[in-house]
Amino acid sequence: MKQKITLKHIARELDVSISTVSKALKNSEEIGRDTKDKIQAFARLYNYKPNNIAISLKNKRTRNIGVIIPDIVHHFFTTVFRGIEQFANTKGYNVIVCVSDESFDKEVINMEMLANGSIDGFIMALAGETQLKKDFNHLKEVTEQGIPLVLFDRVTDEVRCDKVIINDEAAAHQVVKKLIKAGRKRIALVTTEDYLNVSANRAEGYYRALKEHNLPIDEKLVLELPYQQESETLSKKFFEDNKMDAVLCVNEIFAVKCMGIAQKLGYRIPEDIAFVGFTDGILSHFANPGLTSVDQHGQIMGETAAQMLIEKIERDHENEVEEEIFETKIIAATLIERASTPKFL
Amino acid sequence: MKQKITLKHIARELDVSISTVSKALKNSEEIGRDTKDKIQAFARLYNYKPNNIAISLKNKRTRNIGVIIPDIVHHFFTTVFRGIEQFANTKGYNVIVCVSDESFDKEVINMEMLANGSIDGFIMALAGETQLKKDFNHLKEVTEQGIPLVLFDRVTDEVRCDKVIINDEAAAHQVVKKLIKAGRKRIALVTTEDYLNVSANRAEGYYRALKEHNLPIDEKLVLELPYQQESETLSKKFFEDNKMDAVLCVNEIFAVKCMGIAQKLGYRIPEDIAFVGFTDGILSHFANPGLTSVDQHGQIMGETAAQMLIEKIERDHENEVEEEIFETKIIAATLIERASTPKFL
DNA sequence: TTGTAGGCGTTATCAC
DNA sequence: GTGATAACGCCTACAA
């Protein structure tokens, strides 16, 4: 087992000082040709690589970015993560991921852990519990310490930091409008409890479109399902009890489930009922019929977040002074049309 | 912006030495009650937290584990990752993820990057390109440096290290046997190019079952699809040109695609053709009909890998000496039966 | 051209 | 009881 070699080892072997070695390996002009050659050859031979930790300590920067997301087994977050990872990598950053599991406590613990020097900045989407609790002190502490933070998707107005979101409200609004123009009149909404800001925004877009077209708002056509739990009976009852000709779901899982139920009840899709989901993932793609779905461009969101974060990190590192300017970037969602809706114009 | 406070700051403020502060915060018996109280109170007030990087440098351990996987937007890997992350977290470890994107070069770069002090050990699944190239020097170097390594799923015999795999061969064998017992005679296999060891193993199980039951092996019933690429035409032709009554696919995406094609061609599932996939993910669950699928227990695999790795890390850290004993743990896959197959006994 | 010294933040050993 | 010192591995301003 050949241990990692350090500057000290090289210095001892070659009988020079540590700083000479350090400079030689940086090809400094200060050092003489022969010594440089000798040292560089030796370093190559023993495959010397500087120790990241030591450099981090010295430079007070780790080139790690911390990502905290509610769930990793979830297409959207996974996609965002890929965007973050890819962009970060091109800039020489590594990514440390922690999963909050929708739990406030885990989010806090993970943040504190990483904030003690492990990372140069955070990218995160709030846990459901955090949004419910509306307690953002852990975020505020981190930003007060001068650690850059970028929130995406699940964000809050109560923390001053950079944000990346999609235009949920507008996307939902546009979808419903298209459904109305296609002649649908009884349009249902299947959503989660509304403490998730994204669901709330999508619901608003839904309501706005109905109002604009003078369609009655029928609360019976709005179904709230528990987030990430089976609830077959609730949804079944919903479709048995109500007549509708279109359904907007705030995620693709709800959409695919509901399509299945509707199909079992004998409805034809999209002739009798049209379906639209959010999160254009693998399910939408392979559903039968294919599910028309709002693509949230997770990867772009991730890249954008990573870019904003890294820019801030590097700016902080150069200028001591810091004018606190925060941006919120909005990614435009796009509708992917498939067979679960009639052709829109 | 209140900067992070260090031992030094506390020492200066309270006019004691750094080592006194360090000891006081560890509640050392050496330090007097009053000084301890004073220091602890001050530390709490200013929310002192030791700097992870400094501790890492001192202790030569980071409490980070490096995970390198071919793809994160992939249900199986995601599930494994969740297992790793959860287990690691309970043991106080963080996880740094790098995605190799099936590329040999990226795998090498990422490994080298992390190996320079950023992590205490690796968990990884080999990139497709690496398996094709059969070049494992980067793995060998890392293990020679004494960094623990656990391979999972995509493993190789050429590297001596701990491994976690599922019994792919046996699982495929069992599935095919069940299909035969259910009266199926022309059983097809849809697989990837065979440099992916998992696909190769599954194919072997398939062949073995056929042989054991004296069924002819018809190479026309074996379809090799390019990994992760659309290939609608290839598969369509396959179903048009061949008669079969069952299909085993090495992943759920292939299975769902094929089911769709078969359905369009007018076959009833499972009456005319039964379908079984590997990777019991979201697609199998929501497919129509539900896809019978081999559950690879990704999460358990991840937990197991993390446990093996962390045990080795901690053992290494205590005993200087190291007897090189490597294990390969085999996770038993289980078959999740759904509507795409006839009821098995 | 090369080396010394100090520091990044922490801990452990040993001296006072 | 408390503090000085050295060390982890690296970098750099300054001396020689």
GROMACS .gro file of N, CA and C in nm, chain A residues 222-338:
model
  351
  222VAL      N    1  -6.242   2.027  -0.736
  222VAL     CA    2  -6.103   2.037  -0.690
  222VAL      C    3  -6.076   1.928  -0.587
  223LEU      N    4  -5.983   1.842  -0.620
  223LEU     CA    5  -5.951   1.731  -0.530
  223LEU      C    6  -5.813   1.752  -0.470
  224GLU      N    7  -5.808   1.749  -0.337
  224GLU     CA    8  -5.678   1.760  -0.269
  224GLU      C    9  -5.634   1.623  -0.222
  225LEU      N   10  -5.524   1.576  -0.277
  225LEU     CA   11  -5.474   1.444  -0.236
  225LEU      C   12  -5.353   1.462  -0.145
  226PRO      N   13  -5.338   1.372  -0.050
  226PRO     CA   14  -5.219   1.378   0.035
  226PRO      C   15  -5.096   1.355  -0.050
  227TYR      N   16  -4.992   1.434  -0.025
  227TYR     CA   17  -4.870   1.425  -0.103
  227TYR      C   18  -4.799   1.293  -0.075
  228GLN      N   19  -4.768   1.221  -0.180
  228GLN     CA   20  -4.692   1.098  -0.168
  228GLN      C   21  -4.754   0.995  -0.075
  229GLN      N   22  -4.880   0.970  -0.095
  229GLN     CA   23  -4.944   0.859  -0.024
  229GLN      C   24  -5.045   0.799  -0.117
  230GLU      N   25  -5.067   0.673  -0.102
  230GLU     CA   26  -5.169   0.610  -0.183
  230GLU      C   27  -5.306   0.660  -0.134
  231SER      N   28  -5.395   0.683  -0.225
  231SER     CA   29  -5.526   0.732  -0.184
  231SER      C   30  -5.625   0.696  -0.293
  232GLU      N   31  -5.617   0.571  -0.331
  232GLU     CA   32  -5.702   0.517  -0.436
  232GLU      C   33  -5.849   0.554  -0.416
  233THR      N   34  -5.897   0.532  -0.294
  233THR     CA   35  -6.041   0.549  -0.270
  233THR      C   36  -6.087   0.692  -0.292
  234LEU      N   37  -6.010   0.786  -0.239
  234LEU     CA   38  -6.045   0.927  -0.256
  234LEU      C   39  -6.064   0.962  -0.403
  235SER      N   40  -5.966   0.924  -0.481
  235SER     CA   41  -5.973   0.964  -0.622
  235SER      C   42  -6.083   0.889  -0.695
  236LYS      N   43  -6.102   0.764  -0.660
  236LYS     CA   44  -6.208   0.687  -0.725
  236LYS      C   45  -6.343   0.754  -0.702
  237LYS      N   46  -6.365   0.789  -0.576
  237LYS     CA   47  -6.491   0.853  -0.539
  237LYS      C   48  -6.508   0.983  -0.617
  238PHE      N   49  -6.400   1.054  -0.631
  238PHE     CA   50  -6.401   1.182  -0.702
  238PHE      C   51  -6.454   1.165  -0.844
  239PHE      N   52  -6.404   1.062  -0.911
  239PHE     CA   53  -6.447   1.042  -1.049
  239PHE      C   54  -6.586   0.982  -1.059
  240GLU      N   55  -6.626   0.908  -0.959
  240GLU     CA   56  -6.761   0.851  -0.961
  240GLU      C   57  -6.866   0.958  -0.934
  241ASP      N   58  -6.832   1.049  -0.843
  241ASP     CA   59  -6.931   1.147  -0.799
  241ASP      C   60  -6.945   1.267  -0.891
  242ASN      N   61  -6.842   1.293  -0.971
  242ASN     CA   62  -6.845   1.417  -1.049
  242ASN      C   63  -6.832   1.393  -1.198
  243LYS      N   64  -6.898   1.479  -1.271
  243LYS     CA   65  -6.884   1.476  -1.416
  243LYS      C   66  -6.783   1.583  -1.455
  244MET      N   67  -6.694   1.550  -1.544
  244MET     CA   68  -6.596   1.649  -1.588
  244MET      C   69  -6.548   1.612  -1.728
  245ASP      N   70  -6.488   1.708  -1.798
  245ASP     CA   71  -6.440   1.677  -1.932
  245ASP      C   72  -6.291   1.706  -1.948
  246ALA      N   73  -6.229   1.749  -1.838
  246ALA     CA   74  -6.084   1.769  -1.841
  246ALA      C   75  -6.032   1.771  -1.698
  247VAL      N   76  -5.907   1.728  -1.683
  247VAL     CA   77  -5.846   1.726  -1.549
  247VAL      C   78  -5.703   1.779  -1.559
  248LEU      N   79  -5.674   1.875  -1.473
  248LEU     CA   80  -5.536   1.922  -1.460
  248LEU      C   81  -5.480   1.869  -1.329
  249CYS      N   82  -5.368   1.799  -1.336
  249CYS     CA   83  -5.308   1.744  -1.214
  249CYS      C   84  -5.175   1.814  -1.188
  250VAL      N   85  -5.144   1.837  -1.062
  250VAL     CA   86  -5.022   1.912  -1.032
  250VAL      C   87  -4.895   1.828  -1.040
  251ASN      N   88  -4.910   1.698  -1.064
  251ASN     CA   89  -4.790   1.618  -1.094
  251ASN      C   90  -4.829   1.498  -1.179
  252GLU      N   91  -4.731   1.431  -1.233
  252GLU     CA   92  -4.764   1.326  -1.329
  252GLU      C   93  -4.814   1.198  -1.263
  253ILE      N   94  -4.774   1.178  -1.138
  253ILE     CA   95  -4.822   1.058  -1.070
  253ILE      C   96  -4.973   1.066  -1.050
  254PHE      N   97  -5.019   1.177  -0.998
  254PHE     CA   98  -5.162   1.197  -0.984
  254PHE      C   99  -5.231   1.176  -1.119
  255ALA      N  100  -5.172   1.233  -1.222
  255ALA     CA  101  -5.234   1.229  -1.354
  255ALA      C  102  -5.248   1.086  -1.404
  256VAL      N  103  -5.139   1.010  -1.391
  256VAL     CA  104  -5.144   0.874  -1.442
  256VAL      C  105  -5.242   0.789  -1.360
  257LYS      N  106  -5.240   0.809  -1.230
  257LYS     CA  107  -5.336   0.738  -1.146
  257LYS      C  108  -5.479   0.769  -1.188
  258CYS      N  109  -5.506   0.897  -1.203
  258CYS     CA  110  -5.642   0.939  -1.236
  258CYS      C  111  -5.683   0.887  -1.373
  259MET      N  112  -5.591   0.890  -1.467
  259MET     CA  113  -5.623   0.835  -1.600
  259MET      C  114  -5.665   0.690  -1.587
  260GLY      N  115  -5.590   0.616  -1.508
  260GLY     CA  116  -5.623   0.475  -1.489
  260GLY      C  117  -5.763   0.457  -1.434
  261ILE      N  118  -5.795   0.537  -1.335
  261ILE     CA  119  -5.927   0.526  -1.274
  261ILE      C  120  -6.036   0.560  -1.375
  262ALA      N  121  -6.014   0.670  -1.446
  262ALA     CA  122  -6.113   0.713  -1.544
  262ALA      C  123  -6.133   0.606  -1.652
  263GLN      N  124  -6.022   0.547  -1.693
  263GLN     CA  125  -6.033   0.443  -1.795
  263GLN      C  126  -6.114   0.325  -1.745
  264LYS      N  127  -6.090   0.288  -1.621
  264LYS     CA  128  -6.165   0.176  -1.564
  264LYS      C  129  -6.314   0.208  -1.556
  265LEU      N  130  -6.344   0.335  -1.534
  265LEU     CA  131  -6.485   0.374  -1.526
  265LEU      C  132  -6.545   0.386  -1.666
  266GLY      N  133  -6.465   0.358  -1.768
  266GLY     CA  134  -6.519   0.353  -1.903
  266GLY      C  135  -6.506   0.481  -1.983
  267TYR      N  136  -6.439   0.581  -1.926
  267TYR     CA  137  -6.422   0.705  -2.001
  267TYR      C  138  -6.316   0.687  -2.108
  268ARG      N  139  -6.337   0.753  -2.222
  268ARG     CA  140  -6.235   0.753  -2.326
  268ARG      C  141  -6.148   0.877  -2.308
  269ILE      N  142  -6.021   0.858  -2.329
  269ILE     CA  143  -5.927   0.969  -2.318
  269ILE      C  144  -5.866   0.994  -2.455
  270PRO      N  145  -5.869   1.111  -2.508
  270PRO     CA  146  -5.915   1.236  -2.447
  270PRO      C  147  -6.059   1.272  -2.481
  271GLU      N  148  -6.130   1.188  -2.556
  271GLU     CA  149  -6.262   1.229  -2.603
  271GLU      C  150  -6.355   1.269  -2.488
  272ASP      N  151  -6.368   1.183  -2.386
  272ASP     CA  152  -6.457   1.214  -2.275
  272ASP      C  153  -6.390   1.305  -2.173
  273ILE      N  154  -6.269   1.267  -2.137
  273ILE     CA  155  -6.194   1.348  -2.041
  273ILE      C  156  -6.051   1.367  -2.093
  274ALA      N  157  -6.007   1.490  -2.092
  274ALA     CA  158  -5.867   1.517  -2.128
  274ALA      C  159  -5.786   1.527  -2.000
  275PHE      N  160  -5.659   1.486  -2.007
  275PHE     CA  161  -5.573   1.490  -1.888
  275PHE      C  162  -5.444   1.567  -1.917
  276VAL      N  163  -5.408   1.650  -1.821
  276VAL     CA  164  -5.279   1.719  -1.830
  276VAL      C  165  -5.209   1.708  -1.694
  277GLY      N  166  -5.081   1.682  -1.698
  277GLY     CA  167  -5.005   1.673  -1.574
  277GLY      C  168  -4.895   1.777  -1.569
  278PHE      N  169  -4.832   1.788  -1.454
  278PHE     CA  170  -4.709   1.866  -1.442
  278PHE      C  171  -4.594   1.767  -1.425
  279THR      N  172  -4.473   1.812  -1.448
  279THR     CA  173  -4.353   1.728  -1.439
  279THR      C  174  -4.349   1.633  -1.557
  280ASP      N  175  -4.286   1.672  -1.662
  280ASP     CA  176  -4.281   1.585  -1.777
  280ASP      C  177  -4.171   1.481  -1.759
  281GLY      N  178  -4.209   1.371  -1.695
  281GLY     CA  179  -4.109   1.269  -1.667
  281GLY      C  180  -4.133   1.142  -1.745
  282ILE      N  181  -4.072   1.039  -1.697
  282ILE     CA  182  -4.076   0.910  -1.762
  282ILE      C  183  -4.219   0.856  -1.768
  283LEU      N  184  -4.296   0.886  -1.666
  283LEU     CA  185  -4.434   0.837  -1.662
  283LEU      C  186  -4.518   0.899  -1.773
  284SER      N  187  -4.510   1.030  -1.788
  284SER     CA  188  -4.587   1.096  -1.891
  284SER      C  189  -4.554   1.035  -2.027
  285HIS      N  190  -4.428   1.012  -2.044
  285HIS     CA  191  -4.377   0.962  -2.170
  285HIS      C  192  -4.434   0.825  -2.204
  286PHE      N  193  -4.435   0.739  -2.105
  286PHE     CA  194  -4.474   0.601  -2.132
  286PHE      C  195  -4.619   0.568  -2.095
  287ALA      N  196  -4.692   0.665  -2.044
  287ALA     CA  197  -4.831   0.638  -2.006
  287ALA      C  198  -4.910   0.599  -2.130
  288ASN      N  199  -5.022   0.542  -2.108
  288ASN     CA  200  -5.105   0.497  -2.219
  288ASN      C  201  -5.247   0.547  -2.199
  289PRO      N  202  -5.294   0.645  -2.272
  289PRO     CA  203  -5.222   0.719  -2.377
  289PRO      C  204  -5.115   0.810  -2.317
  290GLY      N  205  -5.023   0.853  -2.403
  290GLY     CA  206  -4.919   0.945  -2.359
  290GLY      C  207  -4.981   1.066  -2.291
  291LEU      N  208  -4.920   1.109  -2.182
  291LEU     CA  209  -4.978   1.217  -2.103
  291LEU      C  210  -4.925   1.354  -2.145
  292THR      N  211  -5.017   1.441  -2.183
  292THR     CA  212  -4.979   1.580  -2.208
  292THR      C  213  -4.934   1.640  -2.077
  293SER      N  214  -4.819   1.708  -2.080
  293SER     CA  215  -4.759   1.740  -1.952
  293SER      C  216  -4.678   1.869  -1.959
  294VAL      N  217  -4.672   1.939  -1.848
  294VAL     CA  218  -4.595   2.063  -1.842
  294VAL      C  219  -4.451   2.030  -1.806
  295ASP      N  220  -4.363   2.060  -1.896
  295ASP     CA  221  -4.222   2.032  -1.873
  295ASP      C  222  -4.162   2.145  -1.791
  296GLN      N  223  -4.108   2.110  -1.674
  296GLN     CA  224  -4.054   2.213  -1.585
  296GLN      C  225  -3.906   2.240  -1.611
  297HIS      N  226  -3.851   2.172  -1.708
  297HIS     CA  227  -3.711   2.195  -1.743
  297HIS      C  228  -3.618   2.188  -1.622
  298GLY      N  229  -3.628   2.077  -1.551
  298GLY     CA  230  -3.548   2.061  -1.430
  298GLY      C  231  -3.401   2.080  -1.452
  299GLN      N  232  -3.352   2.025  -1.560
  299GLN     CA  233  -3.208   2.033  -1.584
  299GLN      C  234  -3.162   2.178  -1.599
  300ILE      N  235  -3.240   2.253  -1.676
  300ILE     CA  236  -3.206   2.395  -1.695
  300ILE      C  237  -3.212   2.468  -1.561
  301MET      N  238  -3.314   2.433  -1.483
  301MET     CA  239  -3.328   2.493  -1.352
  301MET      C  240  -3.203   2.466  -1.269
  302GLY      N  241  -3.158   2.343  -1.273
  302GLY     CA  242  -3.038   2.307  -1.197
  302GLY      C  243  -2.915   2.382  -1.246
  303GLU      N  244  -2.900   2.387  -1.377
  303GLU     CA  245  -2.786   2.459  -1.432
  303GLU      C  246  -2.790   2.605  -1.391
  304THR      N  247  -2.909   2.664  -1.403
  304THR     CA  248  -2.923   2.805  -1.369
  304THR      C  249  -2.888   2.829  -1.223
  305ALA      N  250  -2.942   2.744  -1.137
  305ALA     CA  251  -2.915   2.760  -0.993
  305ALA      C  252  -2.765   2.749  -0.967
  306ALA      N  253  -2.703   2.649  -1.028
  306ALA     CA  254  -2.560   2.628  -1.005
  306ALA      C  255  -2.481   2.748  -1.055
  307GLN      N  256  -2.522   2.800  -1.169
  307GLN     CA  257  -2.450   2.914  -1.224
  307GLN      C  258  -2.461   3.036  -1.132
  308MET      N  259  -2.583   3.062  -1.087
  308MET     CA  260  -2.603   3.176  -0.997
  308MET      C  261  -2.518   3.160  -0.872
  309LEU      N  262  -2.520   3.039  -0.818
  309LEU     CA  263  -2.446   3.015  -0.695
  309LEU      C  264  -2.297   3.033  -0.714
  310ILE      N  265  -2.245   2.971  -0.817
  310ILE     CA  266  -2.101   2.974  -0.837
  310ILE      C  267  -2.053   3.115  -0.867
  311GLU      N  268  -2.134   3.187  -0.944
  311GLU     CA  269  -2.096   3.326  -0.969
  311GLU      C  270  -2.086   3.404  -0.839
  312LYS      N  271  -2.185   3.383  -0.754
  312LYS     CA  272  -2.183   3.456  -0.627
  312LYS      C  273  -2.064   3.412  -0.542
  313ILE      N  274  -2.039   3.284  -0.539
  313ILE     CA  275  -1.925   3.235  -0.461
  313ILE      C  276  -1.796   3.301  -0.507
  314GLU      N  277  -1.778   3.303  -0.639
  314GLU     CA  278  -1.651   3.354  -0.690
  314GLU      C  279  -1.643   3.505  -0.672
  315ARG      N  280  -1.756   3.572  -0.683
  315ARG     CA  281  -1.755   3.716  -0.663
  315ARG      C  282  -1.719   3.748  -0.518
  316ASP      N  283  -1.785   3.677  -0.427
  316ASP     CA  284  -1.756   3.694  -0.284
  316ASP      C  285  -1.608   3.678  -0.257
  317HIS      N  286  -1.550   3.583  -0.328
  317HIS     CA  287  -1.413   3.548  -0.297
  317HIS      C  288  -1.316   3.656  -0.342
  318GLU      N  289  -1.355   3.730  -0.444
  318GLU     CA  290  -1.266   3.834  -0.493
  318GLU      C  291  -1.286   3.964  -0.415
  319ASN      N  292  -1.400   4.025  -0.435
  319ASN     CA  293  -1.427   4.149  -0.362
  319ASN      C  294  -1.458   4.115  -0.217
  320GLU      N  295  -1.399   4.189  -0.127
  320GLU     CA  296  -1.436   4.172   0.012
  320GLU      C  297  -1.576   4.227   0.034
  321VAL      N  298  -1.598   4.344  -0.023
  321VAL     CA  299  -1.727   4.410  -0.004
  321VAL      C  300  -1.834   4.336  -0.085
  322GLU      N  301  -1.953   4.356  -0.045
  322GLU     CA  302  -2.061   4.276  -0.102
  322GLU      C  303  -2.188   4.359  -0.104
  323GLU      N  304  -2.232   4.395  -0.221
  323GLU     CA  305  -2.361   4.462  -0.228
  323GLU      C  306  -2.464   4.352  -0.244
  324GLU      N  307  -2.560   4.356  -0.156
  324GLU     CA  308  -2.658   4.247  -0.152
  324GLU      C  309  -2.764   4.264  -0.259
  325ILE      N  310  -2.739   4.205  -0.374
  325ILE     CA  311  -2.842   4.210  -0.478
  325ILE      C  312  -2.887   4.069  -0.506
  326PHE      N  313  -3.015   4.044  -0.492
  326PHE     CA  314  -3.063   3.908  -0.514
  326PHE      C  315  -3.156   3.904  -0.634
  327GLU      N  316  -3.144   3.796  -0.706
  327GLU     CA  317  -3.224   3.781  -0.827
  327GLU      C  318  -3.322   3.665  -0.811
  328THR      N  319  -3.432   3.672  -0.882
  328THR     CA  320  -3.518   3.555  -0.896
  328THR      C  321  -3.533   3.527  -1.043
  329LYS      N  322  -3.479   3.415  -1.087
  329LYS     CA  323  -3.492   3.383  -1.229
  329LYS      C  324  -3.612   3.293  -1.250
  330ILE      N  325  -3.683   3.320  -1.356
  330ILE     CA  326  -3.803   3.242  -1.385
  330ILE      C  327  -3.781   3.162  -1.513
  331ILE      N  328  -3.792   3.033  -1.501
  331ILE     CA  329  -3.779   2.946  -1.617
  331ILE      C  330  -3.918   2.926  -1.676
  332ALA      N  331  -3.928   2.941  -1.806
  332ALA     CA  332  -4.059   2.924  -1.868
  332ALA      C  333  -4.089   2.776  -1.891
  333ALA      N  334  -4.197   2.732  -1.833
  333ALA     CA  335  -4.239   2.594  -1.855
  333ALA      C  336  -4.295   2.581  -1.996
  334THR      N  337  -4.289   2.461  -2.050
  334THR     CA  338  -4.349   2.442  -2.182
  334THR      C  339  -4.438   2.320  -2.179
  335LEU      N  340  -4.539   2.325  -2.263
  335LEU     CA  341  -4.635   2.215  -2.264
  335LEU      C  342  -4.595   2.111  -2.368
  336ILE      N  343  -4.584   1.987  -2.323
  336ILE     CA  344  -4.555   1.878  -2.416
  336ILE      C  345  -4.687   1.809  -2.446
  337GLU      N  346  -4.731   1.819  -2.570
  337GLU     CA  347  -4.862   1.762  -2.603
  337GLU      C  348  -4.852   1.617  -2.643
  338ARG      N  349  -4.934   1.535  -2.583
  338ARG     CA  350  -4.942   1.394  -2.621
  338ARG      C  351  -5.087   1.357  -2.638
   0.00000   0.00000   0.00000
